[in-house]
C-alpha positions as a LaTeX table, in Angstrom:
\begin{tabular}{lrrr}
\hline
Residue & $x$ (\AA) & $y$ (\AA) & $z$ (\AA) \\
\hline
Unk1 & 0.00 & 0.00 & 0.00 \\
Unk2 & 1.73 & 3.20 & $-1.14$ \\
Unk3 & $-0.10$ & 5.91 & 0.71 \\
Unk4 & 2.44 & 8.52 & $-0.33$ \\
Unk5 & 1.50 & 8.15 & $-4.01$ \\
Unk6 & $-2.21$ & 8.24 & $-3.16$ \\
Unk7 & $-1.79$ & 11.45 & $-1.18$ \\
Unk8 & 0.35 & 13.00 & $-3.88$ \\
Unk9 & $-2.04$ & 12.21 & $-6.71$ \\
Unk10 & $-5.49$ & 12.65 & $-5.14$ \\
Unk11 & $-5.75$ & 14.19 & $-1.69$ \\
Unk12 & $-6.29$ & 17.93 & $-1.40$ \\
Unk13 & $-4.57$ & 18.98 & 1.81 \\
Unk14 & $-2.99$ & 22.10 & 3.22 \\
Unk15 & 0.84 & 21.63 & 3.49 \\
Unk16 & 0.69 & 18.47 & 1.36 \\
Unk17 & 4.21 & 18.88 & $-0.09$ \\
Unk18 & 5.71 & 19.12 & 3.40 \\
Unk19 & 3.83 & 15.98 & 4.47 \\
Unk20 & 5.09 & 13.99 & 1.46 \\
Unk21 & 8.73 & 15.08 & 1.89 \\
Unk22 & 8.84 & 14.17 & 5.59 \\
Unk23 & 7.00 & 10.88 & 4.98 \\
Unk24 & 9.57 & 9.82 & 2.38 \\
Unk25 & 12.45 & 10.59 & 4.77 \\
Unk26 & 10.79 & 8.67 & 7.61 \\
Unk27 & 10.01 & 5.73 & 5.33 \\
Unk28 & 13.62 & 5.51 & 4.18 \\
Unk29 & 14.88 & 5.48 & 7.79 \\
Unk30 & 12.31 & 2.89 & 8.90 \\
Unk31 & 13.15 & 0.59 & 5.99 \\
Unk32 & 16.86 & 0.84 & 6.88 \\
Unk33 & 16.02 & $-0.25$ & 10.43 \\
Unk34 & 13.95 & $-3.19$ & 9.12 \\
Unk35 & 16.75 & $-4.34$ & 6.81 \\
Unk36 & 19.38 & $-4.04$ & 9.56 \\
Unk37 & 17.39 & $-5.82$ & 12.25 \\
Unk38 & 15.35 & $-8.29$ & 10.17 \\
Unk39 & 12.33 & $-7.25$ & 12.19 \\
Unk40 & 9.44 & $-4.79$ & 12.13 \\
Unk41 & 9.93 & $-2.04$ & 14.74 \\
Unk42 & 7.17 & $-1.16$ & 17.15 \\
Unk43 & 6.81 & 2.58 & 16.55 \\
Unk44 & 5.45 & 5.20 & 18.93 \\
Unk45 & 4.19 & 8.41 & 17.30 \\
Unk46 & 4.06 & 11.46 & 19.55 \\
Unk47 & 3.50 & 14.54 & 17.41 \\
Unk48 & 1.55 & 17.70 & 18.25 \\
Unk49 & 1.97 & 19.18 & 14.79 \\
Unk50 & $-0.70$ & 17.58 & 12.54 \\
Unk51 & 1.54 & 17.46 & 9.46 \\
Unk52 & 4.36 & 15.84 & 11.42 \\
Unk53 & 1.84 & 13.35 & 12.85 \\
Unk54 & 0.45 & 12.44 & 9.44 \\
Unk55 & 3.95 & 12.15 & 7.98 \\
Unk56 & 4.94 & 9.67 & 10.68 \\
Unk57 & 1.66 & 7.75 & 10.41 \\
Unk58 & 1.85 & 7.46 & 6.62 \\
Unk59 & 5.47 & 6.26 & 6.74 \\
Unk60 & 4.86 & 3.69 & 9.50 \\
Unk61 & 1.74 & 2.27 & 7.82 \\
Unk62 & 3.42 & 2.15 & 4.42 \\
Unk63 & 6.30 & 0.19 & 5.97 \\
Unk64 & 3.73 & $-2.21$ & 7.51 \\
Unk65 & 5.06 & $-1.58$ & 11.02 \\
Unk66 & 3.01 & $-1.89$ & 14.20 \\
Unk67 & 2.27 & 1.72 & 15.09 \\
Unk68 & 1.12 & 3.14 & 18.43 \\
Unk69 & $-0.53$ & 6.56 & 18.44 \\
Unk70 & 0.36 & 8.60 & 21.52 \\
Unk71 & $-0.88$ & 11.77 & 23.18 \\
Unk72 & 2.04 & 14.25 & 23.34 \\
Unk73 & 0.47 & 15.75 & 26.47 \\
Unk74 & 0.78 & 12.58 & 28.53 \\
Unk75 & 2.64 & 13.00 & 31.80 \\
Unk76 & 5.53 & 10.96 & 33.12 \\
Unk77 & 3.27 & 8.32 & 34.69 \\
Unk78 & 1.36 & 7.76 & 31.45 \\
Unk79 & 4.55 & 7.47 & 29.42 \\
Unk80 & 5.92 & 4.91 & 31.87 \\
Unk81 & 2.75 & 2.84 & 31.38 \\
Unk82 & 3.19 & 3.00 & 27.62 \\
Unk83 & 6.88 & 2.06 & 27.63 \\
Unk84 & 6.26 & $-0.92$ & 29.90 \\
Unk85 & 3.29 & $-2.10$ & 27.87 \\
Unk86 & 4.69 & $-1.59$ & 24.38 \\
Unk87 & 8.47 & $-1.99$ & 24.79 \\
Unk88 & 8.93 & 0.14 & 21.65 \\
Unk89 & 11.80 & 0.13 & 19.20 \\
Unk90 & 11.36 & 3.57 & 17.64 \\
Unk91 & 9.84 & 6.89 & 18.67 \\
Unk92 & 8.85 & 9.53 & 16.14 \\
Unk93 & 8.57 & 12.93 & 17.82 \\
Unk94 & 9.14 & 16.51 & 16.65 \\
Unk95 & 9.93 & 15.22 & 13.18 \\
Unk96 & 12.79 & 13.00 & 14.36 \\
Unk97 & 13.15 & 9.22 & 14.79 \\
Unk98 & 14.79 & 7.95 & 17.98 \\
Unk99 & 15.98 & 4.37 & 18.41 \\
Unk100 & 15.35 & 2.73 & 21.80 \\
Unk101 & 17.98 & 0.06 & 21.11 \\
Unk102 & 15.36 & $-2.48$ & 22.17 \\
Unk103 & 16.72 & $-5.69$ & 20.64 \\
Unk104 & 14.21 & $-8.28$ & 21.79 \\
Unk105 & 14.39 & $-11.83$ & 20.45 \\
Unk106 & 10.63 & $-11.69$ & 19.96 \\
Unk107 & 9.85 & $-10.96$ & 16.33 \\
Unk108 & 6.98 & $-8.70$ & 15.37 \\
Unk109 & 5.94 & $-10.45$ & 12.17 \\
Unk110 & 2.47 & $-11.13$ & 13.61 \\
Unk111 & 2.11 & $-7.44$ & 14.51 \\
Unk112 & 2.56 & $-6.27$ & 10.91 \\
Unk113 & $-0.01$ & $-3.75$ & 9.70 \\
Unk114 & $-1.55$ & $-3.22$ & 13.15 \\
Unk115 & $-2.62$ & 0.27 & 14.24 \\
Unk116 & $-2.92$ & 0.85 & 17.99 \\
Unk117 & $-5.15$ & 3.75 & 19.07 \\
Unk118 & $-5.08$ & 4.93 & 22.70 \\
Unk119 & $-8.11$ & 4.90 & 24.94 \\
Unk120 & $-8.81$ & 5.08 & 28.64 \\
Unk121 & $-6.36$ & 7.85 & 29.49 \\
Unk122 & $-8.91$ & 9.84 & 31.51 \\
Unk123 & $-9.29$ & 6.90 & 33.90 \\
Unk124 & $-5.56$ & 6.83 & 34.48 \\
Unk125 & $-5.22$ & 3.42 & 32.79 \\
Unk126 & $-4.05$ & 3.75 & 29.19 \\
Unk127 & $-5.02$ & 0.97 & 26.80 \\
Unk128 & $-4.50$ & 0.58 & 23.07 \\
Unk129 & $-7.35$ & $-0.65$ & 20.88 \\
Unk130 & $-5.80$ & $-2.76$ & 18.11 \\
Unk131 & $-7.07$ & $-1.89$ & 14.64 \\
Unk132 & $-6.10$ & $-2.70$ & 11.08 \\
Unk133 & $-6.41$ & $-0.82$ & 7.82 \\
Unk134 & $-9.46$ & $-3.01$ & 7.14 \\
Unk135 & $-11.29$ & $-2.09$ & 10.37 \\
Unk136 & $-10.67$ & 1.62 & 9.76 \\
Unk137 & $-11.77$ & 1.24 & 6.15 \\
Unk138 & $-14.98$ & $-0.52$ & 7.24 \\
Unk139 & $-15.82$ & 2.49 & 9.40 \\
Unk140 & $-15.30$ & 4.85 & 6.46 \\
Unk141 & $-17.45$ & 2.69 & 4.18 \\
Unk142 & $-20.21$ & 2.60 & 6.78 \\
Unk143 & $-20.29$ & 6.41 & 7.01 \\
Unk144 & $-20.27$ & 6.70 & 3.20 \\
Unk145 & $-23.22$ & 4.35 & 2.82 \\
Unk146 & $-25.19$ & 5.84 & 5.69 \\
Unk147 & $-24.93$ & 9.40 & 4.38 \\
Unk148 & $-25.19$ & 8.22 & 0.75 \\
Unk149 & $-22.14$ & 10.18 & $-0.34$ \\
Unk150 & $-19.19$ & 9.06 & $-2.46$ \\
Unk151 & $-16.81$ & 11.78 & $-1.27$ \\
Unk152 & $-16.27$ & 13.08 & 2.27 \\
Unk153 & $-14.55$ & 16.44 & 2.73 \\
Unk154 & $-13.34$ & 16.92 & 6.31 \\
Unk155 & $-12.61$ & 20.05 & 8.35 \\
Unk156 & $-10.72$ & 18.74 & 11.36 \\
Unk157 & $-9.99$ & 20.52 & 14.66 \\
Unk158 & $-9.52$ & 17.43 & 16.85 \\
Unk159 & $-6.17$ & 15.75 & 17.66 \\
Unk160 & $-5.17$ & 13.10 & 15.13 \\
Unk161 & $-3.86$ & 10.62 & 17.71 \\
Unk162 & $-7.46$ & 10.33 & 18.91 \\
Unk163 & $-9.91$ & 8.19 & 16.94 \\
Unk164 & $-12.24$ & 11.16 & 16.35 \\
Unk165 & $-9.48$ & 13.06 & 14.58 \\
Unk166 & $-7.84$ & 10.12 & 12.84 \\
Unk167 & $-11.09$ & 8.94 & 11.27 \\
Unk168 & $-11.73$ & 12.37 & 9.75 \\
Unk169 & $-8.40$ & 11.98 & 7.96 \\
Unk170 & $-9.25$ & 8.41 & 6.92 \\
Unk171 & $-12.63$ & 9.44 & 5.48 \\
Unk172 & $-11.09$ & 12.07 & 3.24 \\
Unk173 & $-8.13$ & 9.87 & 2.28 \\
Unk174 & $-10.24$ & 6.84 & 1.30 \\
Unk175 & $-12.95$ & 8.78 & $-0.53$ \\
Unk176 & $-10.60$ & 11.18 & $-2.37$ \\
Unk177 & $-12.03$ & 14.06 & $-0.40$ \\
Unk178 & $-10.46$ & 17.29 & 0.76 \\
Unk179 & $-8.90$ & 17.44 & 4.21 \\
Unk180 & $-8.35$ & 20.64 & 6.15 \\
Unk181 & $-6.62$ & 20.45 & 9.51 \\
Unk182 & $-6.41$ & 23.38 & 11.90 \\
Unk183 & $-6.66$ & 24.10 & 15.62 \\
Unk184 & $-9.87$ & 24.79 & 17.47 \\
Unk185 & $-8.34$ & 28.04 & 18.73 \\
Unk186 & $-8.05$ & 29.39 & 15.19 \\
Unk187 & $-11.68$ & 28.52 & 14.54 \\
Unk188 & $-12.82$ & 30.18 & 17.76 \\
Unk189 & $-10.75$ & 33.25 & 16.84 \\
Unk190 & $-12.76$ & 33.41 & 13.58 \\
Unk191 & $-9.65$ & 32.93 & 11.42 \\
Unk192 & $-11.67$ & 30.56 & 9.18 \\
Unk193 & $-14.84$ & 32.64 & 9.05 \\
Unk194 & $-14.42$ & 33.30 & 5.30 \\
Unk195 & $-13.98$ & 29.61 & 4.49 \\
Unk196 & $-17.07$ & 28.11 & 2.82 \\
Unk197 & $-17.86$ & 24.83 & 4.64 \\
Unk198 & $-20.94$ & 23.92 & 2.57 \\
Unk199 & $-19.73$ & 20.47 & 1.46 \\
Unk200 & $-17.70$ & 19.62 & 4.55 \\
Unk201 & $-18.08$ & 17.31 & 7.54 \\
Unk202 & $-16.75$ & 18.49 & 10.90 \\
Unk203 & $-16.54$ & 16.60 & 14.20 \\
Unk204 & $-17.03$ & 18.47 & 17.47 \\
Unk205 & $-17.47$ & 17.64 & 21.13 \\
Unk206 & $-20.29$ & 19.36 & 23.07 \\
Unk207 & $-18.04$ & 21.81 & 24.91 \\
Unk208 & $-16.58$ & 23.01 & 21.58 \\
Unk209 & $-20.03$ & 23.43 & 20.06 \\
Unk210 & $-21.17$ & 25.38 & 23.12 \\
Unk211 & $-18.23$ & 27.79 & 22.81 \\
Unk212 & $-18.77$ & 28.38 & 19.10 \\
Unk213 & $-22.46$ & 29.09 & 19.61 \\
Unk214 & $-21.54$ & 32.07 & 21.81 \\
Unk215 & $-20.47$ & 33.93 & 18.63 \\
Unk216 & $-23.28$ & 34.87 & 16.18 \\
Unk217 & $-20.90$ & 34.88 & 13.19 \\
Unk218 & $-19.58$ & 31.41 & 14.03 \\
Unk219 & $-23.12$ & 30.16 & 14.66 \\
Unk220 & $-24.04$ & 31.15 & 11.11 \\
Unk221 & $-20.80$ & 29.62 & 9.80 \\
Unk222 & $-21.57$ & 26.31 & 11.53 \\
Unk223 & $-25.05$ & 26.20 & 10.01 \\
Unk224 & $-23.45$ & 26.00 & 6.54 \\
Unk225 & $-21.65$ & 22.69 & 7.12 \\
Unk226 & $-23.01$ & 19.58 & 5.39 \\
Unk227 & $-22.80$ & 17.53 & 8.60 \\
Unk228 & $-21.60$ & 18.29 & 12.12 \\
Unk229 & $-20.82$ & 15.03 & 13.90 \\
Unk230 & $-21.26$ & 15.51 & 17.65 \\
Unk231 & $-19.85$ & 12.97 & 20.08 \\
Unk232 & $-17.24$ & 12.35 & 22.75 \\
Unk233 & $-19.54$ & 13.24 & 25.65 \\
Unk234 & $-23.32$ & 13.47 & 26.23 \\
Unk235 & $-24.78$ & 16.76 & 24.92 \\
Unk236 & $-27.18$ & 18.65 & 27.18 \\
Unk237 & $-30.74$ & 19.53 & 26.16 \\
Unk238 & $-30.25$ & 23.31 & 26.08 \\
Unk239 & $-27.29$ & 22.89 & 23.72 \\
Unk240 & $-29.41$ & 20.77 & 21.36 \\
Unk241 & $-32.32$ & 23.21 & 21.46 \\
Unk242 & $-30.05$ & 26.16 & 20.79 \\
Unk243 & $-28.46$ & 24.31 & 17.85 \\
Unk244 & $-31.85$ & 23.45 & 16.43 \\
Unk245 & $-33.01$ & 27.05 & 16.75 \\
Unk246 & $-30.06$ & 28.13 & 14.58 \\
Unk247 & $-30.54$ & 25.24 & 12.10 \\
Unk248 & $-27.18$ & 23.65 & 12.94 \\
Unk249 & $-26.99$ & 20.32 & 11.01 \\
Unk250 & $-26.04$ & 18.15 & 13.98 \\
Unk251 & $-25.50$ & 14.42 & 13.62 \\
Unk252 & $-25.44$ & 13.03 & 17.16 \\
Unk253 & $-23.23$ & 9.97 & 17.26 \\
Unk254 & $-22.51$ & 6.91 & 19.37 \\
Unk255 & $-19.19$ & 5.18 & 18.95 \\
Unk256 & $-15.83$ & 4.70 & 20.58 \\
Unk257 & $-12.16$ & 3.99 & 19.93 \\
Unk258 & $-12.94$ & 0.26 & 20.02 \\
Unk259 & $-15.31$ & 0.62 & 17.02 \\
Unk260 & $-13.17$ & 3.11 & 15.05 \\
Unk261 & $-15.61$ & 5.96 & 15.78 \\
Unk262 & $-19.35$ & 6.00 & 15.26 \\
Unk263 & $-21.57$ & 3.00 & 14.70 \\
Unk264 & $-24.85$ & 4.82 & 15.41 \\
Unk265 & $-25.62$ & 8.27 & 14.01 \\
Unk266 & $-28.59$ & 10.62 & 13.85 \\
Unk267 & $-29.01$ & 12.29 & 10.47 \\
Unk268 & $-29.23$ & 16.12 & 10.58 \\
Unk269 & $-32.70$ & 16.05 & 9.02 \\
Unk270 & $-33.97$ & 13.94 & 11.93 \\
Unk271 & $-32.24$ & 16.19 & 14.46 \\
Unk272 & $-33.75$ & 19.35 & 13.01 \\
Unk273 & $-37.20$ & 17.75 & 13.27 \\
Unk274 & $-36.78$ & 17.34 & 17.03 \\
Unk275 & $-35.11$ & 13.95 & 17.48 \\
Unk276 & $-32.48$ & 13.89 & 20.29 \\
Unk277 & $-31.49$ & 10.21 & 20.08 \\
Unk278 & $-28.15$ & 8.82 & 18.91 \\
Unk279 & $-29.85$ & 7.81 & 15.65 \\
Unk280 & $-29.85$ & 4.62 & 13.59 \\
Unk281 & $-27.26$ & 1.87 & 13.29 \\
Unk282 & $-24.71$ & 2.26 & 10.49 \\
Unk283 & $-24.62$ & $-0.51$ & 7.84 \\
Unk284 & $-21.29$ & $-1.97$ & 8.99 \\
Unk285 & $-22.43$ & $-2.63$ & 12.58 \\
Unk286 & $-25.01$ & $-4.48$ & 14.69 \\
Unk287 & $-26.18$ & $-3.73$ & 18.23 \\
Unk288 & $-28.38$ & $-5.82$ & 20.48 \\
Unk289 & $-29.65$ & $-4.98$ & 23.96 \\
Unk290 & $-29.57$ & $-7.59$ & 26.74 \\
Unk291 & $-30.57$ & $-7.78$ & 30.38 \\
Unk292 & $-28.31$ & $-9.13$ & 33.12 \\
Unk293 & $-29.65$ & $-12.65$ & 32.46 \\
Unk294 & $-28.37$ & $-12.57$ & 28.89 \\
Unk295 & $-31.91$ & $-12.28$ & 27.50 \\
Unk296 & $-32.34$ & $-10.04$ & 24.46 \\
Unk297 & $-34.68$ & $-7.14$ & 25.23 \\
Unk298 & $-37.48$ & $-5.70$ & 23.12 \\
Unk299 & $-37.93$ & $-2.11$ & 22.03 \\
Unk300 & $-38.11$ & 0.56 & 24.74 \\
Unk301 & $-36.46$ & $-1.79$ & 27.25 \\
Unk302 & $-33.21$ & $-0.44$ & 28.61 \\
Unk303 & $-30.29$ & $-2.79$ & 29.04 \\
Unk304 & $-26.69$ & $-3.72$ & 28.26 \\
Unk305 & $-25.39$ & $-2.80$ & 24.81 \\
Unk306 & $-23.56$ & $-5.48$ & 22.82 \\
Unk307 & $-21.74$ & $-4.63$ & 19.59 \\
Unk308 & $-20.66$ & $-6.53$ & 16.49 \\
Unk309 & $-19.04$ & $-4.52$ & 13.73 \\
Unk310 & $-16.71$ & $-4.80$ & 10.75 \\
Unk311 & $-14.88$ & $-1.85$ & 12.32 \\
Unk312 & $-14.53$ & $-3.53$ & 15.72 \\
Unk313 & $-11.01$ & $-3.67$ & 17.16 \\
Unk314 & $-9.15$ & $-6.97$ & 17.27 \\
Unk315 & $-8.73$ & $-6.53$ & 21.03 \\
Unk316 & $-6.59$ & $-4.54$ & 23.46 \\
Unk317 & $-2.85$ & $-4.64$ & 22.97 \\
Unk318 & $-0.78$ & $-6.68$ & 25.38 \\
Unk319 & 2.57 & $-8.43$ & 25.29 \\
Unk320 & 2.62 & $-11.24$ & 22.71 \\
Unk321 & $-0.67$ & $-9.99$ & 21.25 \\
Unk322 & $-2.10$ & $-12.50$ & 18.78 \\
Unk323 & $-4.21$ & $-10.97$ & 15.96 \\
Unk324 & $-5.64$ & $-14.41$ & 15.20 \\
Unk325 & $-7.50$ & $-14.38$ & 18.54 \\
Unk326 & $-9.49$ & $-11.25$ & 17.71 \\
Unk327 & $-12.76$ & $-10.60$ & 19.50 \\
Unk328 & $-15.98$ & $-10.70$ & 17.49 \\
Unk329 & $-18.29$ & $-9.06$ & 20.02 \\
Unk330 & $-17.77$ & $-6.14$ & 22.39 \\
Unk331 & $-19.76$ & $-5.11$ & 25.46 \\
Unk332 & $-19.01$ & $-1.52$ & 26.48 \\
Unk333 & $-20.05$ & 0.08 & 29.75 \\
Unk334 & $-23.10$ & 1.72 & 28.15 \\
Unk335 & $-26.80$ & 1.15 & 28.76 \\
Unk336 & $-29.48$ & 2.04 & 26.23 \\
Unk337 & $-32.60$ & 1.03 & 24.33 \\
Unk338 & $-34.04$ & 0.96 & 20.82 \\
Unk339 & $-37.38$ & 2.60 & 20.06 \\
Unk340 & $-39.94$ & 1.39 & 17.50 \\
Unk341 & $-38.35$ & 3.47 & 14.73 \\
Unk342 & $-34.90$ & 1.95 & 15.28 \\
Unk343 & $-33.37$ & 4.93 & 17.07 \\
Unk344 & $-30.91$ & 4.27 & 19.89 \\
Unk345 & $-31.13$ & 6.24 & 23.14 \\
Unk346 & $-28.35$ & 6.03 & 25.72 \\
Unk347 & $-29.38$ & 5.88 & 29.37 \\
Unk348 & $-25.96$ & 6.11 & 30.99 \\
Unk349 & $-22.90$ & 4.11 & 31.93 \\
Unk350 & $-23.25$ & 1.03 & 34.08 \\
Unk351 & $-20.17$ & 1.90 & 36.15 \\
Unk352 & $-21.38$ & 5.47 & 36.76 \\
Unk353 & $-24.78$ & 4.38 & 38.04 \\
Unk354 & $-25.49$ & 5.68 & 41.53 \\
Unk355 & $-27.58$ & 3.53 & 43.88 \\
Unk356 & $-28.98$ & 5.78 & 46.59 \\
Unk357 & $-31.51$ & 4.45 & 49.07 \\
Unk358 & $-32.10$ & 1.48 & 46.75 \\
Unk359 & $-32.95$ & 3.74 & 43.77 \\
Unk360 & $-30.93$ & 3.90 & 40.53 \\
Unk361 & $-29.69$ & 7.31 & 39.40 \\
Unk362 & $-27.87$ & 7.92 & 36.11 \\
Unk363 & $-25.61$ & 10.98 & 36.27 \\
Unk364 & $-26.19$ & 12.03 & 32.65 \\
Unk365 & $-29.91$ & 12.62 & 33.33 \\
Unk366 & $-29.19$ & 14.75 & 36.40 \\
Unk367 & $-26.47$ & 16.69 & 34.55 \\
Unk368 & $-28.83$ & 17.50 & 31.67 \\
Unk369 & $-31.50$ & 18.85 & 34.02 \\
Unk370 & $-29.02$ & 21.00 & 35.95 \\
Unk371 & $-27.51$ & 22.34 & 32.72 \\
Unk372 & $-30.98$ & 23.20 & 31.41 \\
Unk373 & $-31.42$ & 25.70 & 34.27 \\
Unk374 & $-28.81$ & 27.95 & 32.67 \\
Unk375 & $-27.25$ & 28.47 & 36.10 \\
Unk376 & $-24.09$ & 26.42 & 35.57 \\
Unk377 & $-21.29$ & 26.62 & 33.05 \\
Unk378 & $-20.14$ & 23.03 & 33.59 \\
Unk379 & $-21.34$ & 20.09 & 35.68 \\
Unk380 & $-20.34$ & 16.59 & 36.76 \\
Unk381 & $-22.60$ & 14.34 & 38.84 \\
Unk382 & $-21.11$ & 11.35 & 40.68 \\
Unk383 & $-21.87$ & 9.12 & 43.64 \\
Unk384 & $-20.17$ & 9.33 & 47.02 \\
Unk385 & $-20.29$ & 6.47 & 49.57 \\
Unk386 & $-22.63$ & 7.22 & 52.45 \\
Unk387 & $-23.30$ & 5.20 & 55.60 \\
Unk388 & $-27.04$ & 5.86 & 55.57 \\
Unk389 & $-27.96$ & 6.05 & 51.85 \\
Unk390 & $-25.33$ & 3.69 & 50.47 \\
Unk391 & $-24.39$ & 6.49 & 48.09 \\
Unk392 & $-25.42$ & 10.11 & 47.78 \\
Unk393 & $-25.71$ & 12.13 & 44.59 \\
Unk394 & $-23.00$ & 14.80 & 44.36 \\
Unk395 & $-22.97$ & 17.71 & 41.88 \\
Unk396 & $-19.56$ & 19.24 & 41.15 \\
Unk397 & $-20.17$ & 22.38 & 39.12 \\
Unk398 & $-18.87$ & 25.64 & 37.72 \\
Unk399 & $-21.41$ & 28.46 & 38.33 \\
Unk400 & $-22.71$ & 30.26 & 35.27 \\
Unk401 & $-22.13$ & 33.60 & 37.00 \\
Unk402 & $-20.95$ & 34.85 & 40.38 \\
Unk403 & $-24.37$ & 35.50 & 41.87 \\
Unk404 & $-25.66$ & 31.92 & 41.52 \\
Unk405 & $-26.73$ & 30.65 & 44.94 \\
Unk406 & $-27.16$ & 27.07 & 46.09 \\
Unk407 & $-30.81$ & 27.78 & 46.93 \\
Unk408 & $-31.42$ & 28.95 & 43.34 \\
Unk409 & $-29.93$ & 25.74 & 41.96 \\
Unk410 & $-31.91$ & 23.52 & 44.31 \\
Unk411 & $-35.18$ & 25.29 & 43.52 \\
Unk412 & $-34.52$ & 25.31 & 39.77 \\
Unk413 & $-34.64$ & 21.49 & 39.52 \\
Unk414 & $-37.75$ & 20.96 & 41.67 \\
Unk415 & $-40.36$ & 19.15 & 39.62 \\
Unk416 & $-37.87$ & 18.29 & 36.89 \\
Unk417 & $-36.30$ & 15.33 & 38.71 \\
Unk418 & $-37.55$ & 12.78 & 41.20 \\
Unk419 & $-36.59$ & 13.83 & 44.71 \\
Unk420 & $-34.13$ & 10.93 & 45.17 \\
Unk421 & $-32.18$ & 12.15 & 42.12 \\
Unk422 & $-31.52$ & 15.59 & 43.62 \\
Unk423 & $-27.89$ & 16.13 & 44.67 \\
Unk424 & $-27.41$ & 16.02 & 48.43 \\
Unk425 & $-24.00$ & 17.65 & 48.12 \\
Unk426 & $-23.10$ & 20.57 & 45.82 \\
Unk427 & $-19.43$ & 21.46 & 45.29 \\
Unk428 & $-18.21$ & 24.55 & 43.41 \\
Unk429 & $-15.06$ & 24.48 & 41.28 \\
Unk430 & $-13.55$ & 27.15 & 39.05 \\
Unk431 & $-13.03$ & 24.59 & 36.28 \\
Unk432 & $-13.69$ & 20.88 & 35.74 \\
Unk433 & $-10.79$ & 18.72 & 34.49 \\
Unk434 & $-11.51$ & 17.87 & 30.83 \\
Unk435 & $-9.22$ & 16.62 & 28.09 \\
Unk436 & $-8.99$ & 18.00 & 24.54 \\
Unk437 & $-11.99$ & 15.88 & 23.49 \\
Unk438 & $-14.14$ & 17.36 & 26.25 \\
Unk439 & $-14.15$ & 14.19 & 28.34 \\
Unk440 & $-14.16$ & 14.60 & 32.09 \\
Unk441 & $-11.34$ & 13.14 & 34.14 \\
Unk442 & $-13.62$ & 11.11 & 36.40 \\
Unk443 & $-10.67$ & 9.78 & 38.40 \\
Unk444 & $-9.57$ & 13.27 & 39.48 \\
Unk445 & $-13.12$ & 14.34 & 40.33 \\
Unk446 & $-13.77$ & 11.21 & 42.40 \\
Unk447 & $-10.55$ & 11.75 & 44.31 \\
Unk448 & $-11.48$ & 15.39 & 44.94 \\
Unk449 & $-14.98$ & 14.48 & 46.18 \\
Unk450 & $-13.60$ & 11.68 & 48.33 \\
Unk451 & $-11.23$ & 14.09 & 50.08 \\
Unk452 & $-13.79$ & 16.91 & 50.25 \\
Unk453 & $-15.34$ & 15.36 & 53.41 \\
Unk454 & $-12.13$ & 16.07 & 55.33 \\
Unk455 & $-12.21$ & 19.80 & 54.66 \\
\hline
\end{tabular}
């Protein structure tokens, strides 16, 4: 597979010549290593610059090497996890290749052509979902068929080491579309306001969408996109209503690193008509809902989600990983149900469920109601162990403005939630810990709430 030729001949990309030149240099160096060591190096890619990232990715994939995508912002503890797990041979960072001098007897022939995408960093436990060119291609084909389009032009503001950014690149690459990569800061600064996005897809997380909707000019600009894929975190009702008011073509999505991005998507036409679900299943995937007794549930019955997909990962990377033992079914932590029209609605995450006084509370529902009051800028609801209730509902929030009082917040949700779902503890923070995809660092928040009792 000569990706360099494909990019050179077909892909329309800003800084394409730079990408091709660096890719060729990397490829030459990688091939020299392969010839010298009679082995395929395990390669870590840690690049903040998108062109440097793509150059490294293209070279590693072209050389058929096992490649591990890494977040350049990881701290020392995360990098130690990665080194111990992967035992890499090469690192590509800041446009340079470093050799770890890792001369293991174990040959990597069975790891050829594997693409490892990181997941789980916000929980403090980094894992790599193992994909292949075929699983990523299946995801692209599913999106193509679902939206009935032969070409996908992508405007990308998300990091490329993350599946949500990488798959935007893959969609444009495999459909001969145009690919524009920039930072979210430049978009928010209105540097791209004169760019016509009419035929483009863009992927956003809810916090990004919220920030862009604060600017009337950017709100109008967003409304011109062909499709705005929204995922990464649950959107709140007020955000959806505001988007609908401004005719923003949102496509709410459900997917994950393990499935190479979305496997369920709501078409913008359905969203604009008032549908707030995750949408319908894409043609390359299947989802069934089960109860705890392994019985398949009917429509409108909430239960455990189980996924089969052509884009499903082979498994999580571990030492001596065997691609031949790939999984064929994946059960995430999510709970949901299908309605009669075949739309999927997510209820929450099984592990986040709070059991208080024998009643089940799903944080996402409570968060949506609190957000809808307009009194908070950001919110996270979690459970805290309690001797009397088993657990209590805790709201950690950033006030929408200085004058917001606790009494106002408590009164604002009366009648909108069952009494047992009301937070018993409210904690103010100046900012909630979120990563670049808008995902909350639940581990940090749980630790903070755990220690809050001692204050």
